[in-house]
Amino acid sequence: MSNKITQRDRVLQFIRENGSITSWQAYTEIGCTQLATRISELKERGYEFTKTRVKAKNRYGDKTHYDEYRLVEG
């Protein structure tokens, strides 16, 4: 049996340590390029998340938006 830490495990750990995660954080911090897929897989396993649409500007000053996920624990 393998004890390999999965991206799902890393996503959960990151959220628990930092409160939330965005796709950019997932990519740069844990090497996960498909955060929405990992969140969907975690939901299938019984975890619940809130998703907030965050509005921001990119480095060129253009308006952009991204999702921020938080784990609902309770």
PDB file of N, CA, C and O in Angstrom:
ATOM      1  N   MET A   1       0.843  -1.184   0.000  1.00  0.00           N
ATOM      2  CA  MET A   1       0.000   0.000   0.000  1.00  0.00           C
ATOM      3  C   MET A   1       0.888   1.248   0.000  1.00  0.00           C
ATOM      4  O   MET A   1       1.835   1.347   0.747  1.00  0.00           O
ATOM      5  N   SER A   2       0.541   2.194  -0.835  1.00  0.00           N
ATOM      6  CA  SER A   2       1.345   3.402  -0.986  1.00  0.00           C
ATOM      7  C   SER A   2       0.935   4.465   0.035  1.00  0.00           C
ATOM      8  O   SER A   2      -0.241   4.649   0.323  1.00  0.00           O
ATOM      9  N   ASN A   3       1.916   5.148   0.574  1.00  0.00           N
ATOM     10  CA  ASN A   3       1.660   6.249   1.497  1.00  0.00           C
ATOM     11  C   ASN A   3       1.887   7.591   0.823  1.00  0.00           C
ATOM     12  O   ASN A   3       2.147   8.583   1.491  1.00  0.00           O
ATOM     13  N   LYS A   4       1.799   7.616  -0.495  1.00  0.00           N
ATOM     14  CA  LYS A   4       2.029   8.840  -1.262  1.00  0.00           C
ATOM     15  C   LYS A   4       0.996   9.906  -0.887  1.00  0.00           C
ATOM     16  O   LYS A   4      -0.197   9.628  -0.809  1.00  0.00           O
ATOM     17  N   ILE A   5       1.470  11.109  -0.665  1.00  0.00           N
ATOM     18  CA  ILE A   5       0.578  12.236  -0.389  1.00  0.00           C
ATOM     19  C   ILE A   5       0.013  12.721  -1.718  1.00  0.00           C
ATOM     20  O   ILE A   5       0.750  13.040  -2.643  1.00  0.00           O
ATOM     21  N   THR A   6      -1.297  12.775  -1.808  1.00  0.00           N
ATOM     22  CA  THR A   6      -1.959  13.176  -3.049  1.00  0.00           C
ATOM     23  C   THR A   6      -2.132  14.693  -3.099  1.00  0.00           C
ATOM     24  O   THR A   6      -2.015  15.385  -2.081  1.00  0.00           O
ATOM     25  N   GLN A   7      -2.455  15.194  -4.280  1.00  0.00           N
ATOM     26  CA  GLN A   7      -2.755  16.615  -4.408  1.00  0.00           C
ATOM     27  C   GLN A   7      -3.978  16.970  -3.572  1.00  0.00           C
ATOM     28  O   GLN A   7      -4.041  18.058  -3.001  1.00  0.00           O
ATOM     29  N   ARG A   8      -4.943  16.060  -3.483  1.00  0.00           N
ATOM     30  CA  ARG A   8      -6.113  16.316  -2.633  1.00  0.00           C
ATOM     31  C   ARG A   8      -5.674  16.542  -1.187  1.00  0.00           C
ATOM     32  O   ARG A   8      -6.149  17.465  -0.532  1.00  0.00           O
ATOM     33  N   ASP A   9      -4.761  15.689  -0.707  1.00  0.00           N
ATOM     34  CA  ASP A   9      -4.246  15.847   0.653  1.00  0.00           C
ATOM     35  C   ASP A   9      -3.555  17.194   0.817  1.00  0.00           C
ATOM     36  O   ASP A   9      -3.722  17.872   1.837  1.00  0.00           O
ATOM     37  N   ARG A  10      -2.781  17.559  -0.171  1.00  0.00           N
ATOM     38  CA  ARG A  10      -2.047  18.833  -0.090  1.00  0.00           C
ATOM     39  C   ARG A  10      -2.990  20.035  -0.117  1.00  0.00           C
ATOM     40  O   ARG A  10      -2.757  21.034   0.558  1.00  0.00           O
ATOM     41  N   VAL A  11      -4.049  19.947  -0.925  1.00  0.00           N
ATOM     42  CA  VAL A  11      -5.043  21.025  -0.967  1.00  0.00           C
ATOM     43  C   VAL A  11      -5.685  21.183   0.408  1.00  0.00           C
ATOM     44  O   VAL A  11      -5.779  22.301   0.940  1.00  0.00           O
ATOM     45  N   LEU A  12      -6.116  20.085   0.996  1.00  0.00           N
ATOM     46  CA  LEU A  12      -6.719  20.145   2.336  1.00  0.00           C
ATOM     47  C   LEU A  12      -5.753  20.712   3.365  1.00  0.00           C
ATOM     48  O   LEU A  12      -6.123  21.580   4.171  1.00  0.00           O
ATOM     49  N   GLN A  13      -4.519  20.253   3.342  1.00  0.00           N
ATOM     50  CA  GLN A  13      -3.519  20.741   4.286  1.00  0.00           C
ATOM     51  C   GLN A  13      -3.288  22.240   4.109  1.00  0.00           C
ATOM     52  O   GLN A  13      -3.222  22.990   5.080  1.00  0.00           O
ATOM     53  N   PHE A  14      -3.174  22.691   2.855  1.00  0.00           N
ATOM     54  CA  PHE A  14      -2.946  24.111   2.594  1.00  0.00           C
ATOM     55  C   PHE A  14      -4.105  24.952   3.130  1.00  0.00           C
ATOM     56  O   PHE A  14      -3.889  25.976   3.782  1.00  0.00           O
ATOM     57  N   ILE A  15      -5.336  24.514   2.861  1.00  0.00           N
ATOM     58  CA  ILE A  15      -6.491  25.273   3.341  1.00  0.00           C
ATOM     59  C   ILE A  15      -6.516  25.307   4.863  1.00  0.00           C
ATOM     60  O   ILE A  15      -6.773  26.353   5.465  1.00  0.00           O
ATOM     61  N   ARG A  16      -6.251  24.184   5.493  1.00  0.00           N
ATOM     62  CA  ARG A  16      -6.274  24.138   6.964  1.00  0.00           C
ATOM     63  C   ARG A  16      -5.194  25.022   7.573  1.00  0.00           C
ATOM     64  O   ARG A  16      -5.393  25.621   8.623  1.00  0.00           O
ATOM     65  N   GLU A  17      -4.057  25.129   6.911  1.00  0.00           N
ATOM     66  CA  GLU A  17      -2.969  25.956   7.422  1.00  0.00           C
ATOM     67  C   GLU A  17      -3.131  27.435   7.092  1.00  0.00           C
ATOM     68  O   GLU A  17      -2.642  28.293   7.822  1.00  0.00           O
ATOM     69  N   ASN A  18      -3.798  27.744   5.968  1.00  0.00           N
ATOM     70  CA  ASN A  18      -3.860  29.131   5.487  1.00  0.00           C
ATOM     71  C   ASN A  18      -5.271  29.715   5.431  1.00  0.00           C
ATOM     72  O   ASN A  18      -5.427  30.891   5.130  1.00  0.00           O
ATOM     73  N   GLY A  19      -6.289  28.904   5.656  1.00  0.00           N
ATOM     74  CA  GLY A  19      -7.661  29.401   5.675  1.00  0.00           C
ATOM     75  C   GLY A  19      -8.386  29.318   4.352  1.00  0.00           C
ATOM     76  O   GLY A  19      -9.608  29.220   4.325  1.00  0.00           O
ATOM     77  N   SER A  20      -7.651  29.381   3.248  1.00  0.00           N
ATOM     78  CA  SER A  20      -8.273  29.325   1.923  1.00  0.00           C
ATOM     79  C   SER A  20      -7.203  29.000   0.887  1.00  0.00           C
ATOM     80  O   SER A  20      -6.008  28.957   1.209  1.00  0.00           O
ATOM     81  N   ILE A  21      -7.674  28.785  -0.355  1.00  0.00           N
ATOM     82  CA  ILE A  21      -6.736  28.533  -1.449  1.00  0.00           C
ATOM     83  C   ILE A  21      -7.322  29.072  -2.747  1.00  0.00           C
ATOM     84  O   ILE A  21      -8.535  29.040  -2.953  1.00  0.00           O
ATOM     85  N   THR A  22      -6.454  29.595  -3.597  1.00  0.00           N
ATOM     86  CA  THR A  22      -6.824  30.031  -4.945  1.00  0.00           C
ATOM     87  C   THR A  22      -6.066  29.161  -5.946  1.00  0.00           C
ATOM     88  O   THR A  22      -5.123  28.460  -5.576  1.00  0.00           O
ATOM     89  N   SER A  23      -6.460  29.233  -7.196  1.00  0.00           N
ATOM     90  CA  SER A  23      -5.772  28.424  -8.208  1.00  0.00           C
ATOM     91  C   SER A  23      -4.299  28.827  -8.328  1.00  0.00           C
ATOM     92  O   SER A  23      -3.438  27.973  -8.529  1.00  0.00           O
ATOM     93  N   TRP A  24      -3.997  30.109  -8.174  1.00  0.00           N
ATOM     94  CA  TRP A  24      -2.600  30.546  -8.250  1.00  0.00           C
ATOM     95  C   TRP A  24      -1.789  29.967  -7.091  1.00  0.00           C
ATOM     96  O   TRP A  24      -0.681  29.488  -7.274  1.00  0.00           O
ATOM     97  N   GLN A  25      -2.353  29.996  -5.895  1.00  0.00           N
ATOM     98  CA  GLN A  25      -1.667  29.417  -4.746  1.00  0.00           C
ATOM     99  C   GLN A  25      -1.477  27.913  -4.924  1.00  0.00           C
ATOM    100  O   GLN A  25      -0.421  27.373  -4.606  1.00  0.00           O
ATOM    101  N   ALA A  26      -2.512  27.251  -5.431  1.00  0.00           N
ATOM    102  CA  ALA A  26      -2.410  25.807  -5.654  1.00  0.00           C
ATOM    103  C   ALA A  26      -1.275  25.501  -6.619  1.00  0.00           C
ATOM    104  O   ALA A  26      -0.489  24.575  -6.400  1.00  0.00           O
ATOM    105  N   TYR A  27      -1.164  26.290  -7.660  1.00  0.00           N
ATOM    106  CA  TYR A  27      -0.120  26.072  -8.661  1.00  0.00           C
ATOM    107  C   TYR A  27       1.268  26.371  -8.098  1.00  0.00           C
ATOM    108  O   TYR A  27       2.184  25.562  -8.219  1.00  0.00           O
ATOM    109  N   THR A  28       1.427  27.532  -7.485  1.00  0.00           N
ATOM    110  CA  THR A  28       2.763  27.943  -7.035  1.00  0.00           C
ATOM    111  C   THR A  28       3.219  27.257  -5.753  1.00  0.00           C
ATOM    112  O   THR A  28       4.406  27.029  -5.578  1.00  0.00           O
ATOM    113  N   GLU A  29       2.291  26.947  -4.865  1.00  0.00           N
ATOM    114  CA  GLU A  29       2.663  26.397  -3.566  1.00  0.00           C
ATOM    115  C   GLU A  29       2.704  24.870  -3.529  1.00  0.00           C
ATOM    116  O   GLU A  29       3.536  24.295  -2.826  1.00  0.00           O
ATOM    117  N   ILE A  30       1.780  24.214  -4.257  1.00  0.00           N
ATOM    118  CA  ILE A  30       1.737  22.755  -4.165  1.00  0.00           C
ATOM    119  C   ILE A  30       1.786  22.051  -5.520  1.00  0.00           C
ATOM    120  O   ILE A  30       1.646  20.832  -5.580  1.00  0.00           O
ATOM    121  N   GLY A  31       1.966  22.810  -6.594  1.00  0.00           N
ATOM    122  CA  GLY A  31       2.124  22.196  -7.910  1.00  0.00           C
ATOM    123  C   GLY A  31       0.856  21.607  -8.488  1.00  0.00           C
ATOM    124  O   GLY A  31       0.908  20.718  -9.337  1.00  0.00           O
ATOM    125  N   CYS A  32      -0.285  22.093  -8.058  1.00  0.00           N
ATOM    126  CA  CYS A  32      -1.580  21.593  -8.533  1.00  0.00           C
ATOM    127  C   CYS A  32      -2.112  22.540  -9.602  1.00  0.00           C
ATOM    128  O   CYS A  32      -2.374  23.700  -9.328  1.00  0.00           O
ATOM    129  N   THR A  33      -2.269  22.019 -10.826  1.00  0.00           N
ATOM    130  CA  THR A  33      -2.739  22.871 -11.930  1.00  0.00           C
ATOM    131  C   THR A  33      -4.244  22.780 -12.148  1.00  0.00           C
ATOM    132  O   THR A  33      -4.780  23.545 -12.943  1.00  0.00           O
ATOM    133  N   GLN A  34      -4.920  21.861 -11.468  1.00  0.00           N
ATOM    134  CA  GLN A  34      -6.363  21.686 -11.649  1.00  0.00           C
ATOM    135  C   GLN A  34      -7.078  21.717 -10.302  1.00  0.00           C
ATOM    136  O   GLN A  34      -7.663  20.734  -9.855  1.00  0.00           O
ATOM    137  N   LEU A  35      -7.048  22.878  -9.674  1.00  0.00           N
ATOM    138  CA  LEU A  35      -7.631  23.010  -8.346  1.00  0.00           C
ATOM    139  C   LEU A  35      -9.115  22.668  -8.340  1.00  0.00           C
ATOM    140  O   LEU A  35      -9.581  21.951  -7.446  1.00  0.00           O
ATOM    141  N   ALA A  36      -9.872  23.154  -9.297  1.00  0.00           N
ATOM    142  CA  ALA A  36     -11.320  22.895  -9.315  1.00  0.00           C
ATOM    143  C   ALA A  36     -11.610  21.395  -9.367  1.00  0.00           C
ATOM    144  O   ALA A  36     -12.556  20.915  -8.731  1.00  0.00           O
ATOM    145  N   THR A  37     -10.788  20.651 -10.081  1.00  0.00           N
ATOM    146  CA  THR A  37     -10.951  19.202 -10.144  1.00  0.00           C
ATOM    147  C   THR A  37     -10.677  18.570  -8.797  1.00  0.00           C
ATOM    148  O   THR A  37     -11.408  17.686  -8.330  1.00  0.00           O
ATOM    149  N   ARG A  38      -9.603  18.994  -8.128  1.00  0.00           N
ATOM    150  CA  ARG A  38      -9.284  18.452  -6.804  1.00  0.00           C
ATOM    151  C   ARG A  38     -10.391  18.784  -5.804  1.00  0.00           C
ATOM    152  O   ARG A  38     -10.772  17.951  -4.980  1.00  0.00           O
ATOM    153  N   ILE A  39     -10.942  20.004  -5.863  1.00  0.00           N
ATOM    154  CA  ILE A  39     -12.035  20.397  -4.980  1.00  0.00           C
ATOM    155  C   ILE A  39     -13.250  19.510  -5.252  1.00  0.00           C
ATOM    156  O   ILE A  39     -13.902  19.016  -4.325  1.00  0.00           O
ATOM    157  N   SER A  40     -13.551  19.270  -6.515  1.00  0.00           N
ATOM    158  CA  SER A  40     -14.676  18.407  -6.891  1.00  0.00           C
ATOM    159  C   SER A  40     -14.485  16.990  -6.342  1.00  0.00           C
ATOM    160  O   SER A  40     -15.424  16.384  -5.809  1.00  0.00           O
ATOM    161  N   GLU A  41     -13.286  16.468  -6.449  1.00  0.00           N
ATOM    162  CA  GLU A  41     -12.988  15.138  -5.911  1.00  0.00           C
ATOM    163  C   GLU A  41     -13.167  15.103  -4.397  1.00  0.00           C
ATOM    164  O   GLU A  41     -13.693  14.129  -3.850  1.00  0.00           O
ATOM    165  N   LEU A  42     -12.741  16.163  -3.732  1.00  0.00           N
ATOM    166  CA  LEU A  42     -12.899  16.232  -2.279  1.00  0.00           C
ATOM    167  C   LEU A  42     -14.377  16.319  -1.891  1.00  0.00           C
ATOM    168  O   LEU A  42     -14.809  15.707  -0.905  1.00  0.00           O
ATOM    169  N   LYS A  43     -15.156  17.045  -2.673  1.00  0.00           N
ATOM    170  CA  LYS A  43     -16.595  17.117  -2.421  1.00  0.00           C
ATOM    171  C   LYS A  43     -17.230  15.736  -2.541  1.00  0.00           C
ATOM    172  O   LYS A  43     -18.098  15.373  -1.742  1.00  0.00           O
ATOM    173  N   GLU A  44     -16.789  14.969  -3.534  1.00  0.00           N
ATOM    174  CA  GLU A  44     -17.295  13.603  -3.708  1.00  0.00           C
ATOM    175  C   GLU A  44     -16.966  12.733  -2.499  1.00  0.00           C
ATOM    176  O   GLU A  44     -17.652  11.740  -2.235  1.00  0.00           O
ATOM    177  N   ARG A  45     -15.938  13.086  -1.768  1.00  0.00           N
ATOM    178  CA  ARG A  45     -15.519  12.336  -0.574  1.00  0.00           C
ATOM    179  C   ARG A  45     -16.140  12.902   0.704  1.00  0.00           C
ATOM    180  O   ARG A  45     -15.769  12.515   1.804  1.00  0.00           O
ATOM    181  N   GLY A  46     -17.054  13.856   0.550  1.00  0.00           N
ATOM    182  CA  GLY A  46     -17.806  14.355   1.695  1.00  0.00           C
ATOM    183  C   GLY A  46     -17.380  15.689   2.265  1.00  0.00           C
ATOM    184  O   GLY A  46     -17.994  16.183   3.210  1.00  0.00           O
ATOM    185  N   TYR A  47     -16.335  16.290   1.727  1.00  0.00           N
ATOM    186  CA  TYR A  47     -15.906  17.607   2.218  1.00  0.00           C
ATOM    187  C   TYR A  47     -16.805  18.679   1.628  1.00  0.00           C
ATOM    188  O   TYR A  47     -17.312  18.546   0.520  1.00  0.00           O
ATOM    189  N   GLU A  48     -16.988  19.751   2.382  1.00  0.00           N
ATOM    190  CA  GLU A  48     -17.817  20.862   1.933  1.00  0.00           C
ATOM    191  C   GLU A  48     -16.968  22.131   1.871  1.00  0.00           C
ATOM    192  O   GLU A  48     -16.165  22.388   2.764  1.00  0.00           O
ATOM    193  N   PHE A  49     -17.180  22.908   0.820  1.00  0.00           N
ATOM    194  CA  PHE A  49     -16.399  24.127   0.603  1.00  0.00           C
ATOM    195  C   PHE A  49     -17.315  25.300   0.303  1.00  0.00           C
ATOM    196  O   PHE A  49     -18.401  25.124  -0.236  1.00  0.00           O
ATOM    197  N   THR A  50     -16.845  26.488   0.636  1.00  0.00           N
ATOM    198  CA  THR A  50     -17.465  27.699   0.126  1.00  0.00           C
ATOM    199  C   THR A  50     -16.542  28.226  -0.964  1.00  0.00           C
ATOM    200  O   THR A  50     -15.330  27.995  -0.934  1.00  0.00           O
ATOM    201  N   LYS A  51     -17.133  28.894  -1.930  1.00  0.00           N
ATOM    202  CA  LYS A  51     -16.356  29.468  -3.025  1.00  0.00           C
ATOM    203  C   LYS A  51     -16.746  30.932  -3.151  1.00  0.00           C
ATOM    204  O   LYS A  51     -17.919  31.262  -3.275  1.00  0.00           O
ATOM    205  N   THR A  52     -15.744  31.795  -3.102  1.00  0.00           N
ATOM    206  CA  THR A  52     -15.957  33.228  -3.237  1.00  0.00           C
ATOM    207  C   THR A  52     -15.283  33.705  -4.508  1.00  0.00           C
ATOM    208  O   THR A  52     -14.137  33.356  -4.781  1.00  0.00           O
ATOM    209  N   ARG A  53     -15.993  34.505  -5.289  1.00  0.00           N
ATOM    210  CA  ARG A  53     -15.431  35.079  -6.510  1.00  0.00           C
ATOM    211  C   ARG A  53     -14.746  36.381  -6.104  1.00  0.00           C
ATOM    212  O   ARG A  53     -15.388  37.302  -5.602  1.00  0.00           O
ATOM    213  N   VAL A  54     -13.451  36.460  -6.300  1.00  0.00           N
ATOM    214  CA  VAL A  54     -12.663  37.624  -5.903  1.00  0.00           C
ATOM    215  C   VAL A  54     -12.346  38.452  -7.153  1.00  0.00           C
ATOM    216  O   VAL A  54     -11.891  37.906  -8.155  1.00  0.00           O
ATOM    217  N   LYS A  55     -12.614  39.743  -7.074  1.00  0.00           N
ATOM    218  CA  LYS A  55     -12.287  40.650  -8.172  1.00  0.00           C
ATOM    219  C   LYS A  55     -10.959  41.325  -7.873  1.00  0.00           C
ATOM    220  O   LYS A  55     -10.704  41.738  -6.746  1.00  0.00           O
ATOM    221  N   ALA A  56     -10.121  41.439  -8.893  1.00  0.00           N
ATOM    222  CA  ALA A  56      -8.799  42.045  -8.708  1.00  0.00           C
ATOM    223  C   ALA A  56      -8.343  42.633 -10.036  1.00  0.00           C
ATOM    224  O   ALA A  56      -9.083  42.623 -11.013  1.00  0.00           O
ATOM    225  N   LYS A  57      -7.139  43.148 -10.038  1.00  0.00           N
ATOM    226  CA  LYS A  57      -6.514  43.620 -11.272  1.00  0.00           C
ATOM    227  C   LYS A  57      -5.233  42.846 -11.480  1.00  0.00           C
ATOM    228  O   LYS A  57      -4.516  42.542 -10.532  1.00  0.00           O
ATOM    229  N   ASN A  58      -4.936  42.544 -12.733  1.00  0.00           N
ATOM    230  CA  ASN A  58      -3.690  41.836 -13.026  1.00  0.00           C
ATOM    231  C   ASN A  58      -2.541  42.836 -13.111  1.00  0.00           C
ATOM    232  O   ASN A  58      -2.716  44.028 -12.893  1.00  0.00           O
ATOM    233  N   ARG A  59      -1.374  42.368 -13.436  1.00  0.00           N
ATOM    234  CA  ARG A  59      -0.191  43.237 -13.448  1.00  0.00           C
ATOM    235  C   ARG A  59      -0.261  44.345 -14.490  1.00  0.00           C
ATOM    236  O   ARG A  59       0.500  45.303 -14.445  1.00  0.00           O
ATOM    237  N   TYR A  60      -1.199  44.211 -15.449  1.00  0.00           N
ATOM    238  CA  TYR A  60      -1.366  45.242 -16.478  1.00  0.00           C
ATOM    239  C   TYR A  60      -2.485  46.220 -16.132  1.00  0.00           C
ATOM    240  O   TYR A  60      -2.789  47.115 -16.898  1.00  0.00           O
ATOM    241  N   GLY A  61      -3.099  46.007 -14.973  1.00  0.00           N
ATOM    242  CA  GLY A  61      -4.178  46.880 -14.547  1.00  0.00           C
ATOM    243  C   GLY A  61      -5.538  46.469 -15.084  1.00  0.00           C
ATOM    244  O   GLY A  61      -6.522  47.165 -14.871  1.00  0.00           O
ATOM    245  N   ASP A  62      -5.601  45.333 -15.779  1.00  0.00           N
ATOM    246  CA  ASP A  62      -6.867  44.842 -16.309  1.00  0.00           C
ATOM    247  C   ASP A  62      -7.671  44.176 -15.199  1.00  0.00           C
ATOM    248  O   ASP A  62      -7.115  43.498 -14.332  1.00  0.00           O
ATOM    249  N   LYS A  63      -8.988  44.333 -15.248  1.00  0.00           N
ATOM    250  CA  LYS A  63      -9.849  43.678 -14.280  1.00  0.00           C
ATOM    251  C   LYS A  63      -9.847  42.175 -14.535  1.00  0.00           C
ATOM    252  O   LYS A  63      -9.877  41.724 -15.675  1.00  0.00           O
ATOM    253  N   THR A  64      -9.814  41.425 -13.455  1.00  0.00           N
ATOM    254  CA  THR A  64      -9.852  39.970 -13.536  1.00  0.00           C
ATOM    255  C   THR A  64     -10.583  39.435 -12.314  1.00  0.00           C
ATOM    256  O   THR A  64     -10.972  40.198 -11.429  1.00  0.00           O
ATOM    257  N   HIS A  65     -10.803  38.165 -12.273  1.00  0.00           N
ATOM    258  CA  HIS A  65     -11.434  37.545 -11.115  1.00  0.00           C
ATOM    259  C   HIS A  65     -10.934  36.108 -10.981  1.00  0.00           C
ATOM    260  O   HIS A  65     -10.429  35.522 -11.935  1.00  0.00           O
ATOM    261  N   TYR A  66     -11.062  35.598  -9.777  1.00  0.00           N
ATOM    262  CA  TYR A  66     -10.665  34.224  -9.511  1.00  0.00           C
ATOM    263  C   TYR A  66     -11.469  33.707  -8.324  1.00  0.00           C
ATOM    264  O   TYR A  66     -12.107  34.479  -7.605  1.00  0.00           O
ATOM    265  N   ASP A  67     -11.484  32.386  -8.170  1.00  0.00           N
ATOM    266  CA  ASP A  67     -12.226  31.771  -7.079  1.00  0.00           C
ATOM    267  C   ASP A  67     -11.298  31.481  -5.903  1.00  0.00           C
ATOM    268  O   ASP A  67     -10.154  31.090  -6.078  1.00  0.00           O
ATOM    269  N   GLU A  68     -11.836  31.679  -4.716  1.00  0.00           N
ATOM    270  CA  GLU A  68     -11.123  31.364  -3.487  1.00  0.00           C
ATOM    271  C   GLU A  68     -11.968  30.331  -2.738  1.00  0.00           C
ATOM    272  O   GLU A  68     -13.155  30.559  -2.496  1.00  0.00           O
ATOM    273  N   TYR A  69     -11.368  29.198  -2.407  1.00  0.00           N
ATOM    274  CA  TYR A  69     -12.078  28.117  -1.743  1.00  0.00           C
ATOM    275  C   TYR A  69     -11.720  28.070  -0.261  1.00  0.00           C
ATOM    276  O   TYR A  69     -10.553  28.218   0.102  1.00  0.00           O
ATOM    277  N   ARG A  70     -12.738  27.819   0.560  1.00  0.00           N
ATOM    278  CA  ARG A  70     -12.551  27.647   1.996  1.00  0.00           C
ATOM    279  C   ARG A  70     -13.272  26.356   2.411  1.00  0.00           C
ATOM    280  O   ARG A  70     -14.343  26.053   1.901  1.00  0.00           O
ATOM    281  N   LEU A  71     -12.673  25.637   3.332  1.00  0.00           N
ATOM    282  CA  LEU A  71     -13.254  24.406   3.833  1.00  0.00           C
ATOM    283  C   LEU A  71     -14.271  24.718   4.913  1.00  0.00           C
ATOM    284  O   LEU A  71     -14.009  25.522   5.808  1.00  0.00           O
ATOM    285  N   VAL A  72     -15.447  24.098   4.808  1.00  0.00           N
ATOM    286  CA  VAL A  72     -16.466  24.232   5.848  1.00  0.00           C
ATOM    287  C   VAL A  72     -16.266  23.068   6.800  1.00  0.00           C
ATOM    288  O   VAL A  72     -16.399  21.918   6.417  1.00  0.00           O
ATOM    289  N   GLU A  73     -15.888  23.379   8.011  1.00  0.00           N
ATOM    290  CA  GLU A  73     -15.674  22.325   8.998  1.00  0.00           C
ATOM    291  C   GLU A  73     -16.720  22.478  10.094  1.00  0.00           C
ATOM    292  O   GLU A  73     -16.992  23.571  10.542  1.00  0.00           O
ATOM    293  N   GLY A  74     -17.274  21.374  10.470  1.00  0.00           N
ATOM    294  CA  GLY A  74     -18.272  21.517  11.511  1.00  0.00           C
ATOM    295  C   GLY A  74     -18.924  20.290  11.828  1.00  0.00           C
ATOM    296  O   GLY A  74     -19.303  19.360  11.995  1.00  0.00           O
TER     297      GLY A  74
END
